[in-house]
Amino acid sequence: MKTLLTNASQIVTVNTNKKNYKRGIKELNNIDIITDHSLLIEDGLVLDFIPNSKLGKYSATNKIDFKNKIILPGLVECHTHLTFLGSRANEFKLKLRGASYEEIALSGGGILSTVQKVRGASHEELLNDSFTKINRFIEQGVTTLEIKSGYGLSYYDEIKLLQVINSLKAESKIEIVPTFLGAHTYPPEYKNDHKKYLQIICSELIPFIANNKLAEFCDIFCEKTAFTSEDTDLIFTSAVEHGLKLKLHTEQFNNVGGLDAALKFGATSIDHLEVIKESDFCKLRESKTAAVLLPGVSFFLDYDFAPARKLIDNDVIVALATDYNPGSSNISNISLVMGLAALKMKMTFEEIISAYTINSAFALNRSERIGSIEIGKDADFAIMNTQDYNDIIYNIGTNLNVMTIKKGNIVYSKQGE
Ligand code: NIG
Ligand code: FE
């Protein structure tokens, strides 16, 4: 069935002319806004842009009126650790009194305190809690959402987490992308036997996960307090052998060789980059690896922001995400993250929109299908209650989304709008 989305003040297409990512100031700033047109969709796909003066011949077509609203590509949230349980408010308070994220991790808190909660939880508990969290993203216009494991850290518990994420994938109204992050930190059982845990990851978990299609990506936390670049090499070798795509948490607090390891394996994205060295910018420019920046983390931990301006000036494919997790970014508010990108990283409004749509889709290896409104792509949209896209970033912390459409289906509609 054909449907016309009519009367919108702006259609923010983020058009790429089929290139499917944006790099450099010129491309990122061109979000290609169309006015005086309606959007024709059919079978979950974008069929055409129809000039409003030619709507006459569509009198019998099903229509949805978006007067005084704008249409954006569905937002793509490409980095979360959403399937967790429990609160780490105590740690947050310690941090406010001067303890660092790394100090807390070294004293047995941090990721490991969430691991305890997750290990003690059932599939059902994790599933129900995650649904509530996913809904918060859907209400903000998110149509594709990545979720990492990484709070199980044993064979049994990592598989349990990935099974939960796959149940979410099967039952959610939006697209869920599962990522295996068994190498988040070394679990207490293998604190003194890293070799054994690496063997479990490389020879037991990765083969099982790949054979059972439980994850699309393999991610690692490459950092002084977590996994080394040599560990990263080993794990990525196994992941590639088994057909998983790669992501890496790296250059968050220290440069320990993660960036080079990720680029050597052609990772789809490298995430964080708060402390990336200037001499590494050119390596990223020459690659097709996306740089996923997470300003919510810098805000939440009160430390350096990634050098977004310089990365964009150096033609890097920059994407944005919340990194929603209980320890370093208990922030699921995309509008806040966008506001931080503007205020603290000096990204332009247009760059922020490109980074949260087409480039975050690229960071999930699906930008040929989603992330921009182009003929033939999926009909995934966020409908914002404003007449001008600038308001989305200007209204820091306020959710302007009133309707979320996934593959042509309305999956969220705000009451009374
Ligand atoms: O992306 N850096 C490592 N992992 C997460 C934090 C997870 C946690 O603290 O629970 C991050 O910042
Ligand atoms: Fe993360």
CSV table of C-alpha atoms and ligand atoms in Angstrom, one decimal:
chain,number,residue,atom,x,y,z
A,1,MET,CA,0.0,0.0,0.0
A,2,LYS,CA,1.2,3.5,-0.9
A,3,THR,CA,1.2,6.3,1.8
A,4,LEU,CA,1.9,10.0,1.4
A,5,LEU,CA,3.5,11.9,4.2
A,6,THR,CA,2.3,15.4,3.4
A,7,ASN,CA,2.6,19.0,4.5
A,8,ALA,CA,5.8,18.7,6.5
A,9,SER,CA,7.6,22.1,6.9
A,10,GLN,CA,11.0,20.4,6.0
A,11,ILE,CA,12.1,17.0,4.9
A,12,VAL,CA,15.7,16.7,6.2
A,13,THR,CA,17.0,14.1,3.8
A,14,VAL,CA,20.7,13.9,4.8
A,15,ASN,CA,21.1,12.9,1.1
A,16,THR,CA,24.4,11.3,0.2
A,17,ASN,CA,23.7,10.6,-3.5
A,18,LYS,CA,24.2,7.0,-2.7
A,19,LYS,CA,27.6,7.4,-1.2
A,20,ASN,CA,26.1,6.4,2.2
A,21,TYR,CA,28.5,8.3,4.5
A,22,LYS,CA,29.7,11.8,5.0
A,23,ARG,CA,33.2,13.0,5.7
A,24,GLY,CA,34.7,16.5,5.8
A,25,ILE,CA,33.1,19.9,6.5
A,26,LYS,CA,31.3,20.2,3.2
A,27,GLU,CA,29.6,16.8,3.1
A,28,LEU,CA,28.7,16.8,6.8
A,29,ASN,CA,27.1,20.2,6.6
A,30,ASN,CA,25.0,19.4,3.6
A,31,ILE,CA,21.8,17.8,5.0
A,32,ASP,CA,19.8,18.6,1.8
A,33,ILE,CA,16.5,19.9,3.1
A,34,ILE,CA,13.5,19.7,0.8
A,35,THR,CA,10.4,21.8,1.3
A,36,ASP,CA,7.0,21.9,-0.5
A,37,HIS,CA,7.2,18.2,-1.2
A,38,SER,CA,5.4,15.1,0.2
A,39,LEU,CA,7.1,11.8,0.7
A,40,LEU,CA,5.6,8.8,-1.0
A,41,ILE,CA,6.3,5.4,0.7
A,42,GLU,CA,5.4,1.9,-0.2
A,43,ASP,CA,6.1,-1.5,1.3
A,44,GLY,CA,8.3,0.0,3.9
A,45,LEU,CA,10.5,1.9,1.4
A,46,VAL,CA,10.9,5.5,0.2
A,47,LEU,CA,9.3,5.6,-3.3
A,48,ASP,CA,9.4,9.2,-4.3
A,49,PHE,CA,9.4,12.9,-3.4
A,50,ILE,CA,6.2,14.5,-4.8
A,51,PRO,CA,6.0,18.3,-5.3
A,52,ASN,CA,3.0,19.5,-3.4
A,53,SER,CA,1.6,21.2,-6.5
A,54,LYS,CA,1.2,17.7,-8.1
A,55,LEU,CA,-0.7,16.1,-5.2
A,56,GLY,CA,-3.9,16.1,-7.3
A,57,LYS,CA,-3.4,12.8,-8.9
A,58,TYR,CA,-2.8,11.2,-5.4
A,59,SER,CA,-6.3,12.1,-4.2
A,60,ALA,CA,-7.1,8.5,-3.4
A,61,THR,CA,-3.8,7.7,-1.7
A,62,ASN,CA,-3.6,7.2,2.0
A,63,LYS,CA,-2.2,10.3,3.7
A,64,ILE,CA,-0.6,11.3,7.0
A,65,ASP,CA,-0.6,15.0,7.6
A,66,PHE,CA,2.6,16.5,9.2
A,67,LYS,CA,1.7,20.2,9.2
A,68,ASN,CA,4.1,22.2,11.3
A,69,LYS,CA,6.3,19.2,11.7
A,70,ILE,CA,9.6,18.1,10.1
A,71,ILE,CA,10.6,14.7,8.8
A,72,LEU,CA,14.1,13.4,9.7
A,73,PRO,CA,15.7,10.0,8.9
A,74,GLY,CA,15.1,7.7,11.9
A,75,LEU,CA,17.9,8.3,14.4
A,76,VAL,CA,20.5,5.6,14.6
A,77,GLU,CA,21.9,5.0,18.1
A,78,CYS,CA,25.1,3.1,17.3
A,79,HIS,CA,26.7,2.6,20.8
A,80,THR,CA,24.9,1.5,23.9
A,81,HIS,CA,25.4,-1.0,26.8
A,82,LEU,CA,21.7,-0.9,27.5
A,83,THR,CA,21.2,-4.4,28.8
A,84,PHE,CA,22.3,-3.9,32.4
A,85,LEU,CA,20.7,-3.9,35.8
A,86,GLY,CA,21.2,-1.9,39.0
A,87,SER,CA,22.5,1.5,39.9
A,88,ARG,CA,26.0,2.8,40.3
A,89,ALA,CA,24.9,6.1,41.9
A,90,ASN,CA,27.4,5.5,44.8
A,91,GLU,CA,30.2,5.5,42.3
A,92,PHE,CA,28.9,8.7,40.7
A,93,LYS,CA,29.0,10.3,44.2
A,94,LEU,CA,32.6,9.0,44.8
A,95,LYS,CA,33.6,10.5,41.4
A,96,LEU,CA,32.1,13.9,42.4
A,97,ARG,CA,34.4,13.7,45.4
A,98,GLY,CA,37.4,13.2,43.2
A,99,ALA,CA,37.8,9.4,42.6
A,100,SER,CA,38.6,8.7,38.9
A,101,TYR,CA,36.7,6.1,36.7
A,102,GLU,CA,40.0,4.1,36.5
A,103,GLU,CA,40.5,4.2,40.3
A,104,ILE,CA,37.0,2.9,40.9
A,105,ALA,CA,37.6,0.1,38.3
A,106,LEU,CA,40.9,-0.9,39.9
A,107,SER,CA,39.3,-1.2,43.4
A,108,GLY,CA,36.8,-3.8,42.1
A,109,GLY,CA,33.9,-1.4,41.4
A,110,GLY,CA,32.9,-0.1,38.0
A,111,ILE,CA,32.1,-2.6,35.3
A,112,LEU,CA,32.5,-5.5,37.7
A,113,SER,CA,29.8,-4.2,40.1
A,114,THR,CA,27.3,-4.3,37.2
A,115,VAL,CA,28.6,-7.8,36.2
A,116,GLN,CA,27.5,-9.1,39.7
A,117,LYS,CA,24.0,-7.8,39.2
A,118,VAL,CA,23.7,-9.2,35.7
A,119,ARG,CA,25.1,-12.6,36.6
A,120,GLY,CA,22.4,-12.8,39.3
A,121,ALA,CA,19.6,-11.9,37.0
A,122,SER,CA,17.3,-14.1,34.9
A,123,HIS,CA,16.7,-13.8,31.1
A,124,GLU,CA,13.2,-12.5,31.9
A,125,GLU,CA,14.4,-9.8,34.3
A,126,LEU,CA,17.0,-8.5,31.9
A,127,LEU,CA,14.5,-8.6,29.0
A,128,ASN,CA,11.8,-6.7,30.8
A,129,ASP,CA,14.2,-4.0,32.0
A,130,SER,CA,15.7,-3.6,28.6
A,131,PHE,CA,12.3,-3.2,26.9
A,132,THR,CA,11.7,-0.2,29.2
A,133,LYS,CA,15.0,1.3,28.2
A,134,ILE,CA,14.6,0.6,24.5
A,135,ASN,CA,11.2,2.4,24.7
A,136,ARG,CA,13.0,5.6,25.9
A,137,PHE,CA,15.0,5.5,22.7
A,138,ILE,CA,12.0,4.8,20.4
A,139,GLU,CA,10.2,7.8,21.9
A,140,GLN,CA,13.2,10.0,20.8
A,141,GLY,CA,12.9,8.9,17.2
A,142,VAL,CA,15.4,6.0,17.2
A,143,THR,CA,14.7,3.4,14.6
A,144,THR,CA,17.9,1.4,14.9
A,145,LEU,CA,19.8,0.6,18.1
A,146,GLU,CA,23.0,-1.2,18.9
A,147,ILE,CA,23.3,-3.1,22.2
A,148,LYS,CA,26.5,-4.6,23.5
A,149,SER,CA,27.0,-7.5,25.9
A,150,GLY,CA,29.9,-7.2,28.3
A,151,TYR,CA,28.4,-7.4,31.7
A,152,GLY,CA,28.4,-11.2,31.8
A,153,LEU,CA,32.2,-11.9,31.4
A,154,SER,CA,31.8,-15.7,31.6
A,155,TYR,CA,30.9,-18.2,28.9
A,156,TYR,CA,27.5,-18.8,30.4
A,157,ASP,CA,26.7,-15.1,31.2
A,158,GLU,CA,27.9,-13.6,28.0
A,159,ILE,CA,25.7,-16.1,26.0
A,160,LYS,CA,22.8,-15.3,28.4
A,161,LEU,CA,23.2,-11.6,27.6
A,162,LEU,CA,23.4,-12.1,23.9
A,163,GLN,CA,20.3,-14.3,24.0
A,164,VAL,CA,18.5,-11.5,25.8
A,165,ILE,CA,19.7,-9.0,23.2
A,166,ASN,CA,18.5,-11.4,20.4
A,167,SER,CA,15.1,-11.8,22.1
A,168,LEU,CA,14.9,-8.0,22.0
A,169,LYS,CA,15.9,-8.0,18.4
A,170,ALA,CA,13.1,-10.5,17.6
A,171,GLU,CA,10.4,-8.7,19.6
A,172,SER,CA,11.2,-5.0,19.3
A,173,LYS,CA,9.4,-2.7,17.0
A,174,ILE,CA,12.8,-1.3,15.9
A,175,GLU,CA,16.0,-2.8,14.6
A,176,ILE,CA,18.4,-4.0,17.2
A,177,VAL,CA,22.0,-4.7,16.4
A,178,PRO,CA,23.8,-7.1,18.8
A,179,THR,CA,27.5,-6.7,19.6
A,180,PHE,CA,29.6,-9.1,21.6
A,181,LEU,CA,31.8,-7.3,24.2
A,182,GLY,CA,33.1,-10.3,26.2
A,183,ALA,CA,36.4,-8.4,26.3
A,184,HIS,CA,35.0,-5.5,28.4
A,185,THR,CA,37.3,-6.1,31.3
A,186,TYR,CA,39.0,-9.2,32.8
A,187,PRO,CA,36.5,-11.0,35.2
A,188,PRO,CA,37.7,-11.6,38.8
A,189,GLU,CA,38.1,-15.4,38.1
A,190,TYR,CA,40.8,-14.7,35.5
A,191,LYS,CA,42.4,-11.7,37.1
A,192,ASN,CA,45.7,-13.6,37.3
A,193,ASP,CA,45.2,-15.8,34.3
A,194,HIS,CA,44.5,-13.5,31.3
A,195,LYS,CA,45.6,-16.2,28.9
A,196,LYS,CA,42.8,-18.5,30.0
A,197,TYR,CA,40.1,-15.8,29.6
A,198,LEU,CA,41.5,-14.9,26.2
A,199,GLN,CA,41.3,-18.6,25.2
A,200,ILE,CA,37.6,-18.7,26.3
A,201,ILE,CA,36.8,-15.7,24.2
A,202,CYS,CA,38.7,-16.7,21.1
A,203,SER,CA,38.2,-20.5,21.1
A,204,GLU,CA,34.8,-20.9,22.8
A,205,LEU,CA,32.7,-17.8,22.8
A,206,ILE,CA,33.4,-16.4,19.4
A,207,PRO,CA,32.9,-19.7,17.5
A,208,PHE,CA,29.6,-20.3,19.4
A,209,ILE,CA,28.4,-16.8,18.9
A,210,ALA,CA,29.2,-16.8,15.2
A,211,ASN,CA,27.7,-20.3,14.6
A,212,ASN,CA,24.5,-19.3,16.3
A,213,LYS,CA,24.4,-15.8,14.8
A,214,LEU,CA,24.1,-14.2,18.2
A,215,ALA,CA,26.1,-11.0,17.3
A,216,GLU,CA,27.0,-9.0,14.3
A,217,PHE,CA,30.0,-7.2,15.8
A,218,CYS,CA,32.8,-8.0,18.2
A,219,ASP,CA,34.0,-5.1,20.4
A,220,ILE,CA,36.8,-4.8,22.9
A,221,PHE,CA,37.7,-2.2,25.6
A,222,CYS,CA,41.4,-1.6,24.7
A,223,GLU,CA,42.8,0.4,27.7
A,224,LYS,CA,45.4,0.2,30.4
A,225,THR,CA,42.9,-1.2,32.9
A,226,ALA,CA,41.3,-3.6,30.4
A,227,PHE,CA,42.7,-5.3,27.2
A,228,THR,CA,46.1,-4.6,25.6
A,229,SER,CA,46.6,-4.1,21.9
A,230,GLU,CA,48.2,-7.6,21.7
A,231,ASP,CA,45.0,-9.0,23.3
A,232,THR,CA,43.0,-7.0,20.8
A,233,ASP,CA,45.0,-8.5,17.9
A,234,LEU,CA,44.3,-12.0,19.2
A,235,ILE,CA,40.6,-11.5,19.7
A,236,PHE,CA,40.1,-9.7,16.3
A,237,THR,CA,41.9,-12.5,14.5
A,238,SER,CA,39.4,-15.0,15.9
A,239,ALA,CA,36.5,-12.6,15.3
A,240,VAL,CA,37.4,-12.0,11.6
A,241,GLU,CA,38.0,-15.7,11.1
A,242,HIS,CA,34.4,-16.3,12.2
A,243,GLY,CA,32.9,-13.6,10.1
A,244,LEU,CA,32.1,-11.0,12.8
A,245,LYS,CA,32.6,-7.3,12.1
A,246,LEU,CA,34.7,-5.2,14.4
A,247,LYS,CA,34.4,-2.2,16.7
A,248,LEU,CA,36.8,-1.0,19.4
A,249,HIS,CA,36.6,1.1,22.5
A,250,THR,CA,39.9,2.9,22.3
A,251,GLU,CA,41.9,6.1,23.1
A,252,GLN,CA,39.4,6.8,26.0
A,253,PHE,CA,42.0,7.5,28.8
A,254,ASN,CA,45.3,6.4,27.3
A,255,ASN,CA,46.9,5.5,23.9
A,256,VAL,CA,47.8,1.9,24.2
A,257,GLY,CA,47.9,0.9,20.5
A,258,GLY,CA,44.2,0.3,20.0
A,259,LEU,CA,43.8,2.6,17.1
A,260,ASP,CA,46.5,0.9,15.0
A,261,ALA,CA,45.1,-2.5,15.9
A,262,ALA,CA,41.6,-1.5,14.8
A,263,LEU,CA,42.7,0.0,11.6
A,264,LYS,CA,44.9,-3.0,10.8
A,265,PHE,CA,41.8,-5.2,10.9
A,266,GLY,CA,39.6,-2.6,9.0
A,267,ALA,CA,37.3,-2.2,12.0
A,268,THR,CA,33.9,-0.7,11.1
A,269,SER,CA,34.2,1.8,13.9
A,270,ILE,CA,36.5,3.0,16.7
A,271,ASP,CA,34.7,4.6,19.6
A,272,HIS,CA,35.6,7.2,22.2
A,273,LEU,CA,38.8,8.9,21.0
A,274,GLU,CA,38.8,11.4,23.8
A,275,VAL,CA,42.7,11.3,23.9
A,276,ILE,CA,43.4,10.5,20.2
A,277,LYS,CA,46.8,11.9,19.1
A,278,GLU,CA,46.9,14.5,16.4
A,279,SER,CA,49.4,12.4,14.5
A,280,ASP,CA,46.7,9.7,14.2
A,281,PHE,CA,44.2,11.9,12.4
A,282,CYS,CA,45.6,11.1,9.0
A,283,LYS,CA,45.4,7.4,9.6
A,284,LEU,CA,41.6,7.7,10.1
A,285,ARG,CA,41.3,10.0,7.1
A,286,GLU,CA,42.8,7.3,4.9
A,287,SER,CA,40.5,4.6,6.3
A,288,LYS,CA,36.8,3.8,6.0
A,289,THR,CA,36.6,3.3,9.8
A,290,ALA,CA,34.0,5.6,11.4
A,291,ALA,CA,34.9,7.5,14.6
A,292,VAL,CA,32.1,7.3,17.0
A,293,LEU,CA,32.2,10.2,19.5
A,294,LEU,CA,30.5,10.0,22.9
A,295,PRO,CA,30.2,13.5,24.5
A,296,GLY,CA,27.9,12.2,27.2
A,297,VAL,CA,30.8,10.2,28.6
A,298,SER,CA,33.0,13.3,28.8
A,299,PHE,CA,30.2,15.2,30.5
A,300,PHE,CA,29.3,12.4,32.9
A,301,LEU,CA,33.0,11.7,33.9
A,302,ASP,CA,33.8,15.4,33.7
A,303,TYR,CA,37.0,15.1,31.5
A,304,ASP,CA,38.2,15.8,28.0
A,305,PHE,CA,35.9,15.8,25.0
A,306,ALA,CA,37.0,14.2,21.8
A,307,PRO,CA,38.5,16.6,19.2
A,308,ALA,CA,35.4,16.5,16.9
A,309,ARG,CA,36.3,19.8,15.1
A,310,LYS,CA,39.8,18.6,14.2
A,311,LEU,CA,38.5,15.1,13.2
A,312,ILE,CA,35.9,16.7,10.9
A,313,ASP,CA,38.5,19.1,9.5
A,314,ASN,CA,40.7,16.0,8.8
A,315,ASP,CA,37.9,14.3,6.8
A,316,VAL,CA,37.2,11.6,9.3
A,317,ILE,CA,33.8,9.9,9.2
A,318,VAL,CA,32.4,11.2,12.5
A,319,ALA,CA,29.3,9.6,14.2
A,320,LEU,CA,27.7,10.4,17.5
A,321,ALA,CA,26.1,8.1,20.2
A,322,THR,CA,25.1,8.1,23.9
A,323,ASP,CA,27.2,5.2,25.1
A,324,TYR,CA,24.3,4.6,27.5
A,325,ASN,CA,25.6,2.6,30.4
A,326,PRO,CA,25.5,2.7,34.2
A,327,GLY,CA,29.1,3.8,34.8
A,328,SER,CA,30.5,6.2,32.3
A,329,SER,CA,27.3,7.7,30.7
A,330,ASN,CA,24.1,7.1,32.5
A,331,ILE,CA,22.6,9.3,29.8
A,332,SER,CA,20.0,8.1,27.3
A,333,ASN,CA,18.9,11.6,26.3
A,334,ILE,CA,19.9,12.1,22.7
A,335,SER,CA,19.0,15.8,22.7
A,336,LEU,CA,21.4,16.4,25.6
A,337,VAL,CA,24.1,14.5,23.7
A,338,MET,CA,23.5,16.6,20.6
A,339,GLY,CA,23.6,19.8,22.7
A,340,LEU,CA,26.9,18.7,24.2
A,341,ALA,CA,28.3,18.0,20.7
A,342,ALA,CA,27.4,21.6,19.8
A,343,LEU,CA,28.5,23.3,23.0
A,344,LYS,CA,31.5,21.3,24.0
A,345,MET,CA,32.8,19.9,20.7
A,346,LYS,CA,31.8,22.8,18.5
A,347,MET,CA,30.0,20.7,15.9
A,348,THR,CA,27.6,22.5,13.7
A,349,PHE,CA,23.9,21.6,13.9
A,350,GLU,CA,24.1,20.1,10.4
A,351,GLU,CA,27.2,18.0,11.3
A,352,ILE,CA,25.3,16.7,14.4
A,353,ILE,CA,22.4,15.6,12.4
A,354,SER,CA,24.6,13.8,9.8
A,355,ALA,CA,26.5,12.2,12.7
A,356,TYR,CA,23.4,10.8,14.3
A,357,THR,CA,21.8,9.5,11.1
A,358,ILE,CA,23.9,8.5,8.0
A,359,ASN,CA,27.3,8.2,9.8
A,360,SER,CA,25.9,6.3,12.7
A,361,ALA,CA,24.2,4.0,10.2
A,362,PHE,CA,27.6,3.6,8.5
A,363,ALA,CA,29.2,2.8,11.9
A,364,LEU,CA,26.7,-0.1,12.0
A,365,ASN,CA,27.5,-1.2,8.5
A,366,ARG,CA,23.9,-0.7,7.2
A,367,SER,CA,24.0,2.8,5.7
A,368,GLU,CA,23.2,1.5,2.2
A,369,ARG,CA,19.7,0.8,3.6
A,370,ILE,CA,19.1,3.3,6.4
A,371,GLY,CA,20.4,6.7,7.8
A,372,SER,CA,19.1,9.0,5.1
A,373,ILE,CA,15.9,9.7,3.2
A,374,GLU,CA,16.7,8.6,-0.3
A,375,ILE,CA,14.6,6.7,-2.9
A,376,GLY,CA,14.8,3.0,-2.4
A,377,LYS,CA,16.0,3.2,1.2
A,378,ASP,CA,13.9,2.1,4.2
A,379,ALA,CA,11.0,4.3,5.3
A,380,ASP,CA,12.5,5.0,8.8
A,381,PHE,CA,11.6,8.4,10.1
A,382,ALA,CA,11.6,10.6,13.2
A,383,ILE,CA,8.9,13.3,13.1
A,384,MET,CA,9.9,16.3,15.1
A,385,ASN,CA,7.4,18.9,16.5
A,386,THR,CA,9.0,22.0,15.0
A,387,GLN,CA,9.2,23.8,11.7
A,388,ASP,CA,12.9,24.2,11.7
A,389,TYR,CA,15.6,21.5,12.2
A,390,ASN,CA,17.7,24.0,14.2
A,391,ASP,CA,15.3,23.7,17.1
A,392,ILE,CA,16.2,20.1,17.6
A,393,ILE,CA,19.7,21.0,18.9
A,394,TYR,CA,18.7,24.4,20.3
A,395,ASN,CA,16.2,22.8,22.7
A,396,ILE,CA,18.9,21.1,24.7
A,397,GLY,CA,17.6,18.2,26.7
A,398,THR,CA,14.0,18.4,25.3
A,399,ASN,CA,12.6,15.6,23.2
A,400,LEU,CA,10.8,17.1,20.1
A,401,ASN,CA,10.1,13.7,18.6
A,402,VAL,CA,6.3,13.0,18.3
A,403,MET,CA,6.3,10.0,16.0
A,404,THR,CA,8.7,7.2,15.1
A,405,ILE,CA,8.2,5.3,11.9
A,406,LYS,CA,10.1,2.1,11.2
A,407,LYS,CA,9.9,0.5,7.7
A,408,GLY,CA,6.7,2.5,7.1
A,409,ASN,CA,5.0,1.4,10.3
A,410,ILE,CA,4.2,3.9,13.1
A,411,VAL,CA,6.0,2.4,16.1
A,412,TYR,CA,5.5,5.3,18.4
A,413,SER,CA,3.0,8.2,18.4
A,414,LYS,CA,2.9,10.8,21.2
A,415,GLN,CA,-0.5,11.1,22.8
A,416,GLY,CA,-2.4,14.2,21.8
A,417,GLU,CA,-0.1,15.1,18.8
B,1,NIG,O1,32.0,2.7,26.9
B,1,NIG,N1,34.8,2.1,28.4
B,1,NIG,C1,34.3,1.0,28.7
B,1,NIG,N2,33.0,0.7,28.8
B,1,NIG,C2,31.9,1.6,28.9
B,1,NIG,C3,31.7,1.8,30.4
B,1,NIG,C4,31.0,0.7,31.0
B,1,NIG,C5,30.7,0.8,32.5
B,1,NIG,O2,31.4,1.6,33.2
B,1,NIG,O3,29.9,0.1,32.9
B,1,NIG,C6,32.1,2.8,28.1
B,1,NIG,O4,32.5,3.9,28.6
B,2,FE,FE,30.9,2.0,25.5
